Amino acid sequence: MKERELVIVGGGPAGMAAAVAAREHGVEDVLLLERDQHLGGILNQCIHPGFGLHHFKAELTGPEYADRFASLVKEDPNIEVSLRSFVVKLTKDRELSFLRPGSLEEIKARAIILATGCRERTREMIQIPGSRPAGIYPAGLAQKMVNMEGWIPGKEAVIVGSGDIGLIMARRMALEGVLVKAVIEIQKTSRGLVRNVVQCLEDFGIPLYFQHRISAIHGRDRVEKVDVVKVDDEFKDITGSGFEISCDTVLISVGLIPENELLEMAGAEIDRKTNTPVAKDVNLTSIPGVFACGNACKVYDLVDWVTRDSMLAGKMAAEYLKAK
Amino acid sequence: MTYDVIIAGAGITGAAVARELSRYKLKVLLLEKEAEPAFGVSKSNSGIIHAGTQNSPSSVKGWLCVEGNRLMREEIAADLGLNFVQCGQLIVVFDLADLPELEKIKKDGEALGIKGLALVDRAWLEKNEPNLGPEVKAALHVPTAGIISPYRFVYALVENAVKNGVDLKTSSRIVGINRIEKGGFYVEAGGTVYTARFLVNAAGLYADELSALAGAPTFKITPRKGEEYLLDKKREHIASHIIFPLPSKASKGILIIKTSDGNPMIGPTAHDVDDKADLATTDEGLAEVLSGVRRMMPSVSKSDIIAYFAGLRPVAGKDFIIRHEDSAPGLVNAAGIQSPGLTSAPAIAVMVCDLLKKHGLKLEPKAEFHKLRQRPAHLFQLPLEEARKLIEKNSAYGDVVCRCELVSAQEVRDAIKRGASTLDGIKFRTRAQAGRCHGGFCTTRIMKIMQEELGFPVTALTKRGPGSELIKDERK
Ligand SMILES: Cc1cc2nc3c(=O)[nH]c(=O)nc-3n(C[C@H](O)[C@H](O)[C@H](O)COP(=O)(O)OP(=O)(O)OC[C@H]3O[C@@H](n4cnc5c(N)ncnc54)[C@H](O)[C@@H]3O)c2cc1C
Ligand SMILES: Cc1cc2nc3c(=O)[nH]c(=O)nc-3n(C[C@H](O)[C@H](O)[C@H](O)COP(=O)(O)OP(=O)(O)OC[C@H]3O[C@@H](n4cnc5c(N)ncnc54)[C@H](O)[C@@H]3O)c2cc1C
């Protein structure tokens, strides 16, 4: 089995920042594994501005932010980037297996940083009842369809959840000529940034219903309508408050969950509720020499803070390697 | 076009009949209204290959179930490359006063010829099913029960039938049936009129309407809904058997079901509904399933759920209706195929062939019946070493598309080559999109492969056939 000094899993902003910082702190050999065909992670589909105000003191789009790090990574001959490389196995002894077109590789690393990001919570995780037709998408998937493929998923949409992704997708869909009929939020306030509520909903006249939930999705082949009901402070339906909204699309934006299945496989302690590593400090896991950073460690609102903490992760890994 | 036999419906029943008939020198047509086989009842069920317990020894379905189970264990799983897992089943009681009921199930089961039935006590359960809750006192162990992927079972039968010469036409709803004076039927479907001497009605929920259309309005189908909830693969090992409570009058109760793909499943409910298209899940159904399961296994949590669905059992009285209709000579009904229809299908198929023979169809075996079907490659089922060999042979098996379930680009292409033309068809065949992220990461990638392989514009791609288009428009 080949030995490597530091292996980083995930080439989003977290993985890239960790790689750059590890090099700055003296690590000589970094292997960065990314599943996708390019570096950048989720930033590649975030074509709206609003990235980098803190780190670069400039307002960048997601891909612009990612590119700044990607060039740092690519310029450094001591960082080997392996794309389309999907890590499928990790052990507590830091042995790692990954698939890529044509081969299955096995490596032993002296230190590992997991920067695998998040997945979206789904309709199924909040158990919205009703039928299961076409037209129900996680908001991030819809974002990828619209921004990366130019596919417009529907004509009339309802969005579940008022987190930033939901808000940004409401605006994005409206700009593409989709009639966004409502954003439905079960809480009393939005989880998103205030500027997004104003710029994405108010400026476009999209109604936001607080303390409401979708009680059923209808439609046999494609979504036809949703039932909406008002809830009280205990999230119980208020009888008589129900109404319908006809639509062909429902976007689900109800939060992100850190992707820590590899860490779990290696036997690290994971909080079952948040799916984050259980450890005494940021970027640490319960396995020595295995670190987690970025959205895999905890869900961040702003990429600037992902960068800051992930650079720290790179430094921590370097110090761990030096001390060994 | 003229056939010896037309089969209406490519669910598990029609698929099994088609494969059975393909052993003989016959021209056979399998007609399916949906875009792909297995999109009816056969896609949404518990996937259990029942041993045959809990059926009356005087029922037809009891015998067919025991025989179907035997055929699966001894022949079909191996011949068709199916991932059948004989994990066994436990029927548990919460009160030792119910032991006589278990004894009765055991006695009835033995009368049906089920082998290996044994009562087990609390100590056995603690050793073999440590996650069972304290309320569970004893159980009946049924070793011949097992699990299978229901849609892959259908696809395997259909593929093998087609290989042996059966014609398959999908997106072909039968809208008209006319009897021919001298015998046989004109069958209109998908804009074409076909002729056949015999018609086998395996139309699931719609079998009553089809039988009436052929001139035999002899029964009515009532849909009985069952909601099922799938748990994360991480919970694969909560149970090592399929676990049933002692059944009630209306249903077999809420079960803990192992599935052959790893995710445990809980359910199903059993409630009669009016609408044959009502596949909605409900808040009440979820509550019923959770409370039923937690009595057996308190550690099951709502947050383990990653998917859910509802299926409709086609119920026509207590038993299956498998008979020739004398009022419509040449029509054989295989209807009212409620549970355990998945298990019984291979035995139903033999019975249907016997009926056809009795009514004049000549069954002359082919010299060259190909009974074997090669199992499609699934990375998720392979140990890493075998995965390595596969990837070294064809690099596209190393190009992972679905990260939650470990499905490669090549598997998606294989599925399309084997007949998948919709997103659901790909999901059922490969498991891509069936995991915890529900396609959040892989859907666009799969759609692009579909475009390449099928040559459709993106706006023509569907979830499960016309009407379920995924994309409304493309930015110019
Ligand atoms: C839709 C959306 C909109 C956002 N909008 C804003 C905004 O406007 N402003 C802002 O500042 N922040 C925004 N954020 C937040 C910020 O962009 C994220 O917090 C940040 O991108 C997270 O970086 P990451 O590297 O941890 O994760 P990701 O960017 O998700 O990167 C993880 C990488 O790991 C790879 N990977 C995962 N598993 C494996 C494996 N097993 N093997 C190999 N590779 C693997 C993935 O392919 C991916 O490339 C947004 C986030 C989202 C999701
Ligand atoms: C919740 C639930 C759980 C179950 N669990 C189990 C289990 O664990 N084990 C078990 O053995 N059984 C189980 N069953 C029962 C099993 O699923 C059914 O018995 C079986 O799938 C019925 O298959 P079928 O082929 O008869 O019907 P279907 O699968 O519905 O096939 C009929 C086909 O006919 C087509 N069709 C209808 N009308 C027309 C027309 N006019 N023209 C052309 N085609 C037409 C339909 O589209 C459909 O594809 C369960 C059922 C449910 C609902």
JSON list of N, CA, C and O in Angstrom, two decimals, chain A residues 84 104 106 119 123 127-130 132 137 144 146 149-150 152 176 213 220 222 259 261 264 272, chain B residues 234 279 281 283 302 304 306 308 388 391 395 399 403 436 438 441 448 463-464 468-470 472-473 475:
[
{"chain": "A", "resi": 84, "resn": "ARG", "atom": "N", "xyz": [-12.30, 13.18, -10.27]},
{"chain": "A", "resi": 84, "resn": "ARG", "atom": "CA", "xyz": [-13.15, 12.00, -10.52]},
{"chain": "A", "resi": 84, "resn": "ARG", "atom": "C", "xyz": [-12.71, 10.82, -9.65]},
{"chain": "A", "resi": 84, "resn": "ARG", "atom": "O", "xyz": [-12.73, 9.68, -10.07]},
{"chain": "A", "resi": 104, "resn": "LEU", "atom": "N", "xyz": [-8.99, 1.14, -8.91]},
{"chain": "A", "resi": 104, "resn": "LEU", "atom": "CA", "xyz": [-9.34, 1.24, -7.51]},
{"chain": "A", "resi": 104, "resn": "LEU", "atom": "C", "xyz": [-8.02, 1.39, -6.76]},
{"chain": "A", "resi": 104, "resn": "LEU", "atom": "O", "xyz": [-7.14, 0.54, -6.89]},
{"chain": "A", "resi": 106, "resn": "GLU", "atom": "N", "xyz": [-5.58, 2.13, -3.29]},
{"chain": "A", "resi": 106, "resn": "GLU", "atom": "CA", "xyz": [-5.55, 2.05, -1.84]},
{"chain": "A", "resi": 106, "resn": "GLU", "atom": "C", "xyz": [-4.31, 2.76, -1.32]},
{"chain": "A", "resi": 106, "resn": "GLU", "atom": "O", "xyz": [-3.22, 2.59, -1.88]},
{"chain": "A", "resi": 119, "resn": "ARG", "atom": "N", "xyz": [-24.82, 17.36, 2.28]},
{"chain": "A", "resi": 119, "resn": "ARG", "atom": "CA", "xyz": [-25.90, 17.07, 1.34]},
{"chain": "A", "resi": 119, "resn": "ARG", "atom": "C", "xyz": [-27.13, 17.83, 1.83]},
{"chain": "A", "resi": 119, "resn": "ARG", "atom": "O", "xyz": [-27.18, 18.29, 2.96]},
{"chain": "A", "resi": 123, "resn": "ARG", "atom": "N", "xyz": [-37.21, 16.14, 1.10]},
{"chain": "A", "resi": 123, "resn": "ARG", "atom": "CA", "xyz": [-38.65, 16.06, 1.42]},
{"chain": "A", "resi": 123, "resn": "ARG", "atom": "C", "xyz": [-38.93, 14.87, 2.33]},
{"chain": "A", "resi": 123, "resn": "ARG", "atom": "O", "xyz": [-39.76, 14.94, 3.22]},
{"chain": "A", "resi": 127, "resn": "GLN", "atom": "N", "xyz": [-40.68, 14.32, 5.95]},
{"chain": "A", "resi": 127, "resn": "GLN", "atom": "CA", "xyz": [-41.87, 13.49, 5.78]},
{"chain": "A", "resi": 127, "resn": "GLN", "atom": "C", "xyz": [-43.10, 14.27, 5.34]},
{"chain": "A", "resi": 127, "resn": "GLN", "atom": "O", "xyz": [-44.16, 14.18, 5.95]},
{"chain": "A", "resi": 128, "resn": "ILE", "atom": "N", "xyz": [-42.95, 15.03, 4.25]},
{"chain": "A", "resi": 128, "resn": "ILE", "atom": "CA", "xyz": [-44.14, 15.69, 3.70]},
{"chain": "A", "resi": 128, "resn": "ILE", "atom": "C", "xyz": [-45.01, 14.60, 3.05]},
{"chain": "A", "resi": 128, "resn": "ILE", "atom": "O", "xyz": [-44.53, 13.88, 2.17]},
{"chain": "A", "resi": 129, "resn": "PRO", "atom": "N", "xyz": [-46.26, 14.48, 3.49]},
{"chain": "A", "resi": 129, "resn": "PRO", "atom": "CA", "xyz": [-47.10, 13.42, 2.92]},
{"chain": "A", "resi": 129, "resn": "PRO", "atom": "C", "xyz": [-47.59, 13.76, 1.51]},
{"chain": "A", "resi": 129, "resn": "PRO", "atom": "O", "xyz": [-47.33, 14.84, 1.00]},
{"chain": "A", "resi": 130, "resn": "GLY", "atom": "N", "xyz": [-48.29, 12.82, 0.92]},
{"chain": "A", "resi": 130, "resn": "GLY", "atom": "CA", "xyz": [-48.88, 13.03, -0.40]},
{"chain": "A", "resi": 130, "resn": "GLY", "atom": "C", "xyz": [-48.27, 12.12, -1.43]},
{"chain": "A", "resi": 130, "resn": "GLY", "atom": "O", "xyz": [-47.67, 11.10, -1.10]},
{"chain": "A", "resi": 132, "resn": "ARG", "atom": "N", "xyz": [-45.90, 11.20, -5.03]},
{"chain": "A", "resi": 132, "resn": "ARG", "atom": "CA", "xyz": [-44.47, 11.35, -5.34]},
{"chain": "A", "resi": 132, "resn": "ARG", "atom": "C", "xyz": [-44.26, 11.52, -6.84]},
{"chain": "A", "resi": 132, "resn": "ARG", "atom": "O", "xyz": [-43.60, 10.72, -7.48]},
{"chain": "A", "resi": 137, "resn": "TYR", "atom": "N", "xyz": [-37.93, 18.79, -6.17]},
{"chain": "A", "resi": 137, "resn": "TYR", "atom": "CA", "xyz": [-36.47, 18.77, -6.22]},
{"chain": "A", "resi": 137, "resn": "TYR", "atom": "C", "xyz": [-35.89, 19.44, -4.97]},
{"chain": "A", "resi": 137, "resn": "TYR", "atom": "O", "xyz": [-36.41, 20.45, -4.52]},
{"chain": "A", "resi": 144, "resn": "LYS", "atom": "N", "xyz": [-28.43, 23.60, -9.49]},
{"chain": "A", "resi": 144, "resn": "LYS", "atom": "CA", "xyz": [-27.49, 22.98, -10.42]},
{"chain": "A", "resi": 144, "resn": "LYS", "atom": "C", "xyz": [-28.11, 22.87, -11.80]},
{"chain": "A", "resi": 144, "resn": "LYS", "atom": "O", "xyz": [-27.47, 23.16, -12.82]},
{"chain": "A", "resi": 146, "resn": "VAL", "atom": "N", "xyz": [-30.50, 24.72, -13.17]},
{"chain": "A", "resi": 146, "resn": "VAL", "atom": "CA", "xyz": [-30.67, 26.02, -13.80]},
{"chain": "A", "resi": 146, "resn": "VAL", "atom": "C", "xyz": [-29.31, 26.64, -14.14]},
{"chain": "A", "resi": 146, "resn": "VAL", "atom": "O", "xyz": [-29.08, 27.06, -15.27]},
{"chain": "A", "resi": 149, "resn": "GLU", "atom": "N", "xyz": [-26.76, 23.65, -16.10]},
{"chain": "A", "resi": 149, "resn": "GLU", "atom": "CA", "xyz": [-27.23, 22.97, -17.31]},
{"chain": "A", "resi": 149, "resn": "GLU", "atom": "C", "xyz": [-28.16, 23.83, -18.16]},
{"chain": "A", "resi": 149, "resn": "GLU", "atom": "O", "xyz": [-28.44, 23.48, -19.30]},
{"chain": "A", "resi": 150, "resn": "GLY", "atom": "N", "xyz": [-28.68, 24.91, -17.58]},
{"chain": "A", "resi": 150, "resn": "GLY", "atom": "CA", "xyz": [-29.65, 25.72, -18.32]},
{"chain": "A", "resi": 150, "resn": "GLY", "atom": "C", "xyz": [-31.00, 25.05, -18.46]},
{"chain": "A", "resi": 150, "resn": "GLY", "atom": "O", "xyz": [-31.76, 25.31, -19.39]},
{"chain": "A", "resi": 152, "resn": "ILE", "atom": "N", "xyz": [-34.76, 24.53, -17.07]},
{"chain": "A", "resi": 152, "resn": "ILE", "atom": "CA", "xyz": [-35.73, 25.19, -16.19]},
{"chain": "A", "resi": 152, "resn": "ILE", "atom": "C", "xyz": [-36.74, 24.12, -15.74]},
{"chain": "A", "resi": 152, "resn": "ILE", "atom": "O", "xyz": [-37.49, 23.60, -16.55]},
{"chain": "A", "resi": 176, "resn": "GLU", "atom": "N", "xyz": [-35.75, 33.59, -14.23]},
{"chain": "A", "resi": 176, "resn": "GLU", "atom": "CA", "xyz": [-35.87, 32.73, -15.40]},
{"chain": "A", "resi": 176, "resn": "GLU", "atom": "C", "xyz": [-37.30, 32.67, -15.92]},
{"chain": "A", "resi": 176, "resn": "GLU", "atom": "O", "xyz": [-37.63, 31.86, -16.78]},
{"chain": "A", "resi": 213, "resn": "ARG", "atom": "N", "xyz": [-47.01, 25.04, 6.92]},
{"chain": "A", "resi": 213, "resn": "ARG", "atom": "CA", "xyz": [-46.33, 23.87, 6.39]},
{"chain": "A", "resi": 213, "resn": "ARG", "atom": "C", "xyz": [-47.14, 23.31, 5.21]},
{"chain": "A", "resi": 213, "resn": "ARG", "atom": "O", "xyz": [-48.33, 23.62, 5.07]},
{"chain": "A", "resi": 220, "resn": "ARG", "atom": "N", "xyz": [-50.39, 13.11, -10.00]},
{"chain": "A", "resi": 220, "resn": "ARG", "atom": "CA", "xyz": [-50.05, 11.72, -10.26]},
{"chain": "A", "resi": 220, "resn": "ARG", "atom": "C", "xyz": [-48.70, 11.62, -10.96]},
{"chain": "A", "resi": 220, "resn": "ARG", "atom": "O", "xyz": [-47.80, 10.96, -10.49]},
{"chain": "A", "resi": 222, "resn": "ARG", "atom": "N", "xyz": [-46.98, 14.55, -12.56]},
{"chain": "A", "resi": 222, "resn": "ARG", "atom": "CA", "xyz": [-46.22, 15.76, -12.27]},
{"chain": "A", "resi": 222, "resn": "ARG", "atom": "C", "xyz": [-46.97, 16.48, -11.16]},
{"chain": "A", "resi": 222, "resn": "ARG", "atom": "O", "xyz": [-48.19, 16.35, -11.04]},
{"chain": "A", "resi": 259, "resn": "GLU", "atom": "N", "xyz": [-21.79, 15.56, 5.41]},
{"chain": "A", "resi": 259, "resn": "GLU", "atom": "CA", "xyz": [-21.57, 14.22, 4.85]},
{"chain": "A", "resi": 259, "resn": "GLU", "atom": "C", "xyz": [-20.42, 13.58, 5.60]},
{"chain": "A", "resi": 259, "resn": "GLU", "atom": "O", "xyz": [-19.26, 13.85, 5.29]},
{"chain": "A", "resi": 261, "resn": "GLU", "atom": "N", "xyz": [-20.18, 10.08, 6.30]},
{"chain": "A", "resi": 261, "resn": "GLU", "atom": "CA", "xyz": [-20.32, 8.63, 6.26]},
{"chain": "A", "resi": 261, "resn": "GLU", "atom": "C", "xyz": [-18.95, 7.95, 6.29]},
{"chain": "A", "resi": 261, "resn": "GLU", "atom": "O", "xyz": [-18.80, 6.87, 6.84]},
{"chain": "A", "resi": 264, "resn": "GLU", "atom": "N", "xyz": [-17.75, 7.97, 9.82]},
{"chain": "A", "resi": 264, "resn": "GLU", "atom": "CA", "xyz": [-18.53, 7.00, 10.57]},
{"chain": "A", "resi": 264, "resn": "GLU", "atom": "C", "xyz": [-18.02, 5.59, 10.30]},
{"chain": "A", "resi": 264, "resn": "GLU", "atom": "O", "xyz": [-17.91, 4.76, 11.20]},
{"chain": "A", "resi": 272, "resn": "ARG", "atom": "N", "xyz": [-25.65, 11.76, 16.20]},
{"chain": "A", "resi": 272, "resn": "ARG", "atom": "CA", "xyz": [-26.67, 11.21, 15.30]},
{"chain": "A", "resi": 272, "resn": "ARG", "atom": "C", "xyz": [-27.66, 12.26, 14.84]},
{"chain": "A", "resi": 272, "resn": "ARG", "atom": "O", "xyz": [-28.29, 12.12, 13.80]},
{"chain": "B", "resi": 234, "resn": "LYS", "atom": "N", "xyz": [-27.54, 2.78, 7.17]},
{"chain": "B", "resi": 234, "resn": "LYS", "atom": "CA", "xyz": [-26.78, 2.68, 8.42]},
{"chain": "B", "resi": 234, "resn": "LYS", "atom": "C", "xyz": [-27.49, 1.80, 9.44]},
{"chain": "B", "resi": 234, "resn": "LYS", "atom": "O", "xyz": [-26.88, 1.31, 10.37]},
{"chain": "B", "resi": 279, "resn": "LEU", "atom": "N", "xyz": [-51.80, 6.84, -4.47]},
{"chain": "B", "resi": 279, "resn": "LEU", "atom": "CA", "xyz": [-50.56, 6.30, -3.89]},
{"chain": "B", "resi": 279, "resn": "LEU", "atom": "C", "xyz": [-49.97, 7.25, -2.87]},
{"chain": "B", "resi": 279, "resn": "LEU", "atom": "O", "xyz": [-48.78, 7.22, -2.57]},
{"chain": "B", "resi": 281, "resn": "THR", "atom": "N", "xyz": [-48.95, 8.93, 0.61]},
{"chain": "B", "resi": 281, "resn": "THR", "atom": "CA", "xyz": [-48.72, 8.57, 2.01]},
{"chain": "B", "resi": 281, "resn": "THR", "atom": "C", "xyz": [-49.36, 9.65, 2.88]},
{"chain": "B", "resi": 281, "resn": "THR", "atom": "O", "xyz": [-49.66, 10.75, 2.41]},
{"chain": "B", "resi": 283, "resn": "ASP", "atom": "N", "xyz": [-49.94, 11.45, 7.06]},
{"chain": "B", "resi": 283, "resn": "ASP", "atom": "CA", "xyz": [-49.45, 11.62, 8.43]},
{"chain": "B", "resi": 283, "resn": "ASP", "atom": "C", "xyz": [-49.91, 10.47, 9.32]},
{"chain": "B", "resi": 283, "resn": "ASP", "atom": "O", "xyz": [-49.16, 9.96, 10.15]},
{"chain": "B", "resi": 302, "resn": "LYS", "atom": "N", "xyz": [-37.87, 8.17, 13.92]},
{"chain": "B", "resi": 302, "resn": "LYS", "atom": "CA", "xyz": [-38.38, 8.86, 12.74]},
{"chain": "B", "resi": 302, "resn": "LYS", "atom": "C", "xyz": [-37.24, 9.43, 11.90]},
{"chain": "B", "resi": 302, "resn": "LYS", "atom": "O", "xyz": [-37.33, 9.49, 10.69]},
{"chain": "B", "resi": 304, "resn": "ASP", "atom": "N", "xyz": [-34.55, 8.12, 11.15]},
{"chain": "B", "resi": 304, "resn": "ASP", "atom": "CA", "xyz": [-33.90, 7.11, 10.31]},
{"chain": "B", "resi": 304, "resn": "ASP", "atom": "C", "xyz": [-34.54, 7.03, 8.93]},
{"chain": "B", "resi": 304, "resn": "ASP", "atom": "O", "xyz": [-33.99, 6.39, 8.04]},
{"chain": "B", "resi": 306, "resn": "ILE", "atom": "N", "xyz": [-35.53, 7.57, 5.25]},
{"chain": "B", "resi": 306, "resn": "ILE", "atom": "CA", "xyz": [-34.97, 8.28, 4.10]},
{"chain": "B", "resi": 306, "resn": "ILE", "atom": "C", "xyz": [-35.90, 8.25, 2.88]},
{"chain": "B", "resi": 306, "resn": "ILE", "atom": "O", "xyz": [-35.65, 8.94, 1.90]},
{"chain": "B", "resi": 308, "resn": "TYR", "atom": "N", "xyz": [-40.16, 6.91, 1.39]},
{"chain": "B", "resi": 308, "resn": "TYR", "atom": "CA", "xyz": [-41.43, 6.23, 1.68]},
{"chain": "B", "resi": 308, "resn": "TYR", "atom": "C", "xyz": [-42.26, 6.14, 0.42]},
{"chain": "B", "resi": 308, "resn": "TYR", "atom": "O", "xyz": [-42.01, 6.84, -0.55]},
{"chain": "B", "resi": 388, "resn": "ARG", "atom": "N", "xyz": [-12.58, -4.03, -8.13]},
{"chain": "B", "resi": 388, "resn": "ARG", "atom": "CA", "xyz": [-11.34, -3.65, -8.80]},
{"chain": "B", "resi": 388, "resn": "ARG", "atom": "C", "xyz": [-11.24, -4.34, -10.17]},
{"chain": "B", "resi": 388, "resn": "ARG", "atom": "O", "xyz": [-10.95, -3.70, -11.17]},
{"chain": "B", "resi": 391, "resn": "ILE", "atom": "N", "xyz": [-13.55, -2.77, -12.67]},
{"chain": "B", "resi": 391, "resn": "ILE", "atom": "CA", "xyz": [-13.11, -1.44, -13.11]},
{"chain": "B", "resi": 391, "resn": "ILE", "atom": "C", "xyz": [-11.92, -1.54, -14.04]},
{"chain": "B", "resi": 391, "resn": "ILE", "atom": "O", "xyz": [-11.80, -0.78, -15.01]},
{"chain": "B", "resi": 395, "resn": "SER", "atom": "N", "xyz": [-13.29, 0.78, -17.55]},
{"chain": "B", "resi": 395, "resn": "SER", "atom": "CA", "xyz": [-12.98, 1.88, -16.65]},
{"chain": "B", "resi": 395, "resn": "SER", "atom": "C", "xyz": [-14.22, 2.63, -16.19]},
{"chain": "B", "resi": 395, "resn": "SER", "atom": "O", "xyz": [-14.23, 3.23, -15.12]},
{"chain": "B", "resi": 399, "resn": "ASP", "atom": "N", "xyz": [-16.28, 5.12, -12.55]},
{"chain": "B", "resi": 399, "resn": "ASP", "atom": "CA", "xyz": [-16.77, 6.51, -12.64]},
{"chain": "B", "resi": 399, "resn": "ASP", "atom": "C", "xyz": [-18.08, 6.58, -11.85]},
{"chain": "B", "resi": 399, "resn": "ASP", "atom": "O", "xyz": [-19.16, 6.28, -12.37]},
{"chain": "B", "resi": 403, "resn": "ARG", "atom": "N", "xyz": [-23.30, 8.70, -5.21]},
{"chain": "B", "resi": 403, "resn": "ARG", "atom": "CA", "xyz": [-22.36, 8.50, -4.11]},
{"chain": "B", "resi": 403, "resn": "ARG", "atom": "C", "xyz": [-22.98, 7.78, -2.93]},
{"chain": "B", "resi": 403, "resn": "ARG", "atom": "O", "xyz": [-22.30, 7.07, -2.20]},
{"chain": "B", "resi": 436, "resn": "ARG", "atom": "N", "xyz": [-29.80, 8.16, 0.61]},
{"chain": "B", "resi": 436, "resn": "ARG", "atom": "CA", "xyz": [-30.21, 9.18, 1.56]},
{"chain": "B", "resi": 436, "resn": "ARG", "atom": "C", "xyz": [-30.30, 10.57, 0.96]},
{"chain": "B", "resi": 436, "resn": "ARG", "atom": "O", "xyz": [-31.04, 11.40, 1.46]},
{"chain": "B", "resi": 438, "resn": "HIS", "atom": "N", "xyz": [-31.38, 11.20, -2.05]},
{"chain": "B", "resi": 438, "resn": "HIS", "atom": "CA", "xyz": [-32.50, 11.18, -2.99]},
{"chain": "B", "resi": 438, "resn": "HIS", "atom": "C", "xyz": [-32.21, 11.83, -4.32]},
{"chain": "B", "resi": 438, "resn": "HIS", "atom": "O", "xyz": [-33.03, 12.58, -4.85]},
{"chain": "B", "resi": 441, "resn": "PHE", "atom": "N", "xyz": [-27.44, 14.80, -5.61]},
{"chain": "B", "resi": 441, "resn": "PHE", "atom": "CA", "xyz": [-26.15, 14.96, -6.28]},
{"chain": "B", "resi": 441, "resn": "PHE", "atom": "C", "xyz": [-26.13, 14.40, -7.70]},
{"chain": "B", "resi": 441, "resn": "PHE", "atom": "O", "xyz": [-25.42, 14.90, -8.55]},
{"chain": "B", "resi": 448, "resn": "LYS", "atom": "N", "xyz": [-28.04, 13.39, -18.02]},
{"chain": "B", "resi": 448, "resn": "LYS", "atom": "CA", "xyz": [-27.14, 13.61, -19.18]},
{"chain": "B", "resi": 448, "resn": "LYS", "atom": "C", "xyz": [-26.77, 12.28, -19.83]},
{"chain": "B", "resi": 448, "resn": "LYS", "atom": "O", "xyz": [-26.71, 12.18, -21.05]},
{"chain": "B", "resi": 463, "resn": "LYS", "atom": "N", "xyz": [-39.78, 11.10, -15.36]},
{"chain": "B", "resi": 463, "resn": "LYS", "atom": "CA", "xyz": [-39.58, 10.31, -14.15]},
{"chain": "B", "resi": 463, "resn": "LYS", "atom": "C", "xyz": [-40.10, 8.90, -14.38]},
{"chain": "B", "resi": 463, "resn": "LYS", "atom": "O", "xyz": [-39.46, 7.92, -14.07]},
{"chain": "B", "resi": 464, "resn": "ARG", "atom": "N", "xyz": [-41.32, 8.79, -14.93]},
{"chain": "B", "resi": 464, "resn": "ARG", "atom": "CA", "xyz": [-41.85, 7.44, -15.16]},
{"chain": "B", "resi": 464, "resn": "ARG", "atom": "C", "xyz": [-42.82, 7.37, -16.33]},
{"chain": "B", "resi": 464, "resn": "ARG", "atom": "O", "xyz": [-43.84, 6.70, -16.25]},
{"chain": "B", "resi": 468, "resn": "SER", "atom": "N", "xyz": [-44.84, 12.86, -16.85]},
{"chain": "B", "resi": 468, "resn": "SER", "atom": "CA", "xyz": [-43.96, 13.09, -15.71]},
{"chain": "B", "resi": 468, "resn": "SER", "atom": "C", "xyz": [-42.63, 13.68, -16.17]},
{"chain": "B", "resi": 468, "resn": "SER", "atom": "O", "xyz": [-41.57, 13.32, -15.66]},
{"chain": "B", "resi": 469, "resn": "GLU", "atom": "N", "xyz": [-42.71, 14.59, -17.14]},
{"chain": "B", "resi": 469, "resn": "GLU", "atom": "CA", "xyz": [-41.50, 15.26, -17.64]},
{"chain": "B", "resi": 469, "resn": "GLU", "atom": "C", "xyz": [-40.80, 15.97, -16.48]},
{"chain": "B", "resi": 469, "resn": "GLU", "atom": "O", "xyz": [-41.44, 16.51, -15.58]},
{"chain": "B", "resi": 470, "resn": "LEU", "atom": "N", "xyz": [-39.48, 15.96, -16.54]},
{"chain": "B", "resi": 470, "resn": "LEU", "atom": "CA", "xyz": [-38.69, 16.49, -15.42]},
{"chain": "B", "resi": 470, "resn": "LEU", "atom": "C", "xyz": [-38.36, 17.96, -15.59]},
{"chain": "B", "resi": 470, "resn": "LEU", "atom": "O", "xyz": [-38.21, 18.69, -14.62]},
{"chain": "B", "resi": 472, "resn": "LYS", "atom": "N", "xyz": [-39.14, 21.60, -17.78]},
{"chain": "B", "resi": 472, "resn": "LYS", "atom": "CA", "xyz": [-40.18, 22.21, -18.62]},
{"chain": "B", "resi": 472, "resn": "LYS", "atom": "C", "xyz": [-39.58, 23.00, -19.79]},
{"chain": "B", "resi": 472, "resn": "LYS", "atom": "O", "xyz": [-40.24, 23.21, -20.80]},
{"chain": "B", "resi": 473, "resn": "ASP", "atom": "N", "xyz": [-38.36, 23.47, -19.62]},
{"chain": "B", "resi": 473, "resn": "ASP", "atom": "CA", "xyz": [-37.84, 24.36, -20.64]},
{"chain": "B", "resi": 473, "resn": "ASP", "atom": "C", "xyz": [-36.32, 24.37, -20.58]},
{"chain": "B", "resi": 473, "resn": "ASP", "atom": "O", "xyz": [-35.73, 24.02, -19.55]},
{"chain": "B", "resi": 475, "resn": "ARG", "atom": "N", "xyz": [-32.91, 26.84, -21.32]},
{"chain": "B", "resi": 475, "resn": "ARG", "atom": "CA", "xyz": [-32.49, 28.21, -21.61]},
{"chain": "B", "resi": 475, "resn": "ARG", "atom": "C", "xyz": [-31.76, 28.21, -22.94]},
{"chain": "B", "resi": 475, "resn": "ARG", "atom": "O", "xyz": [-30.91, 27.38, -23.19]}
]
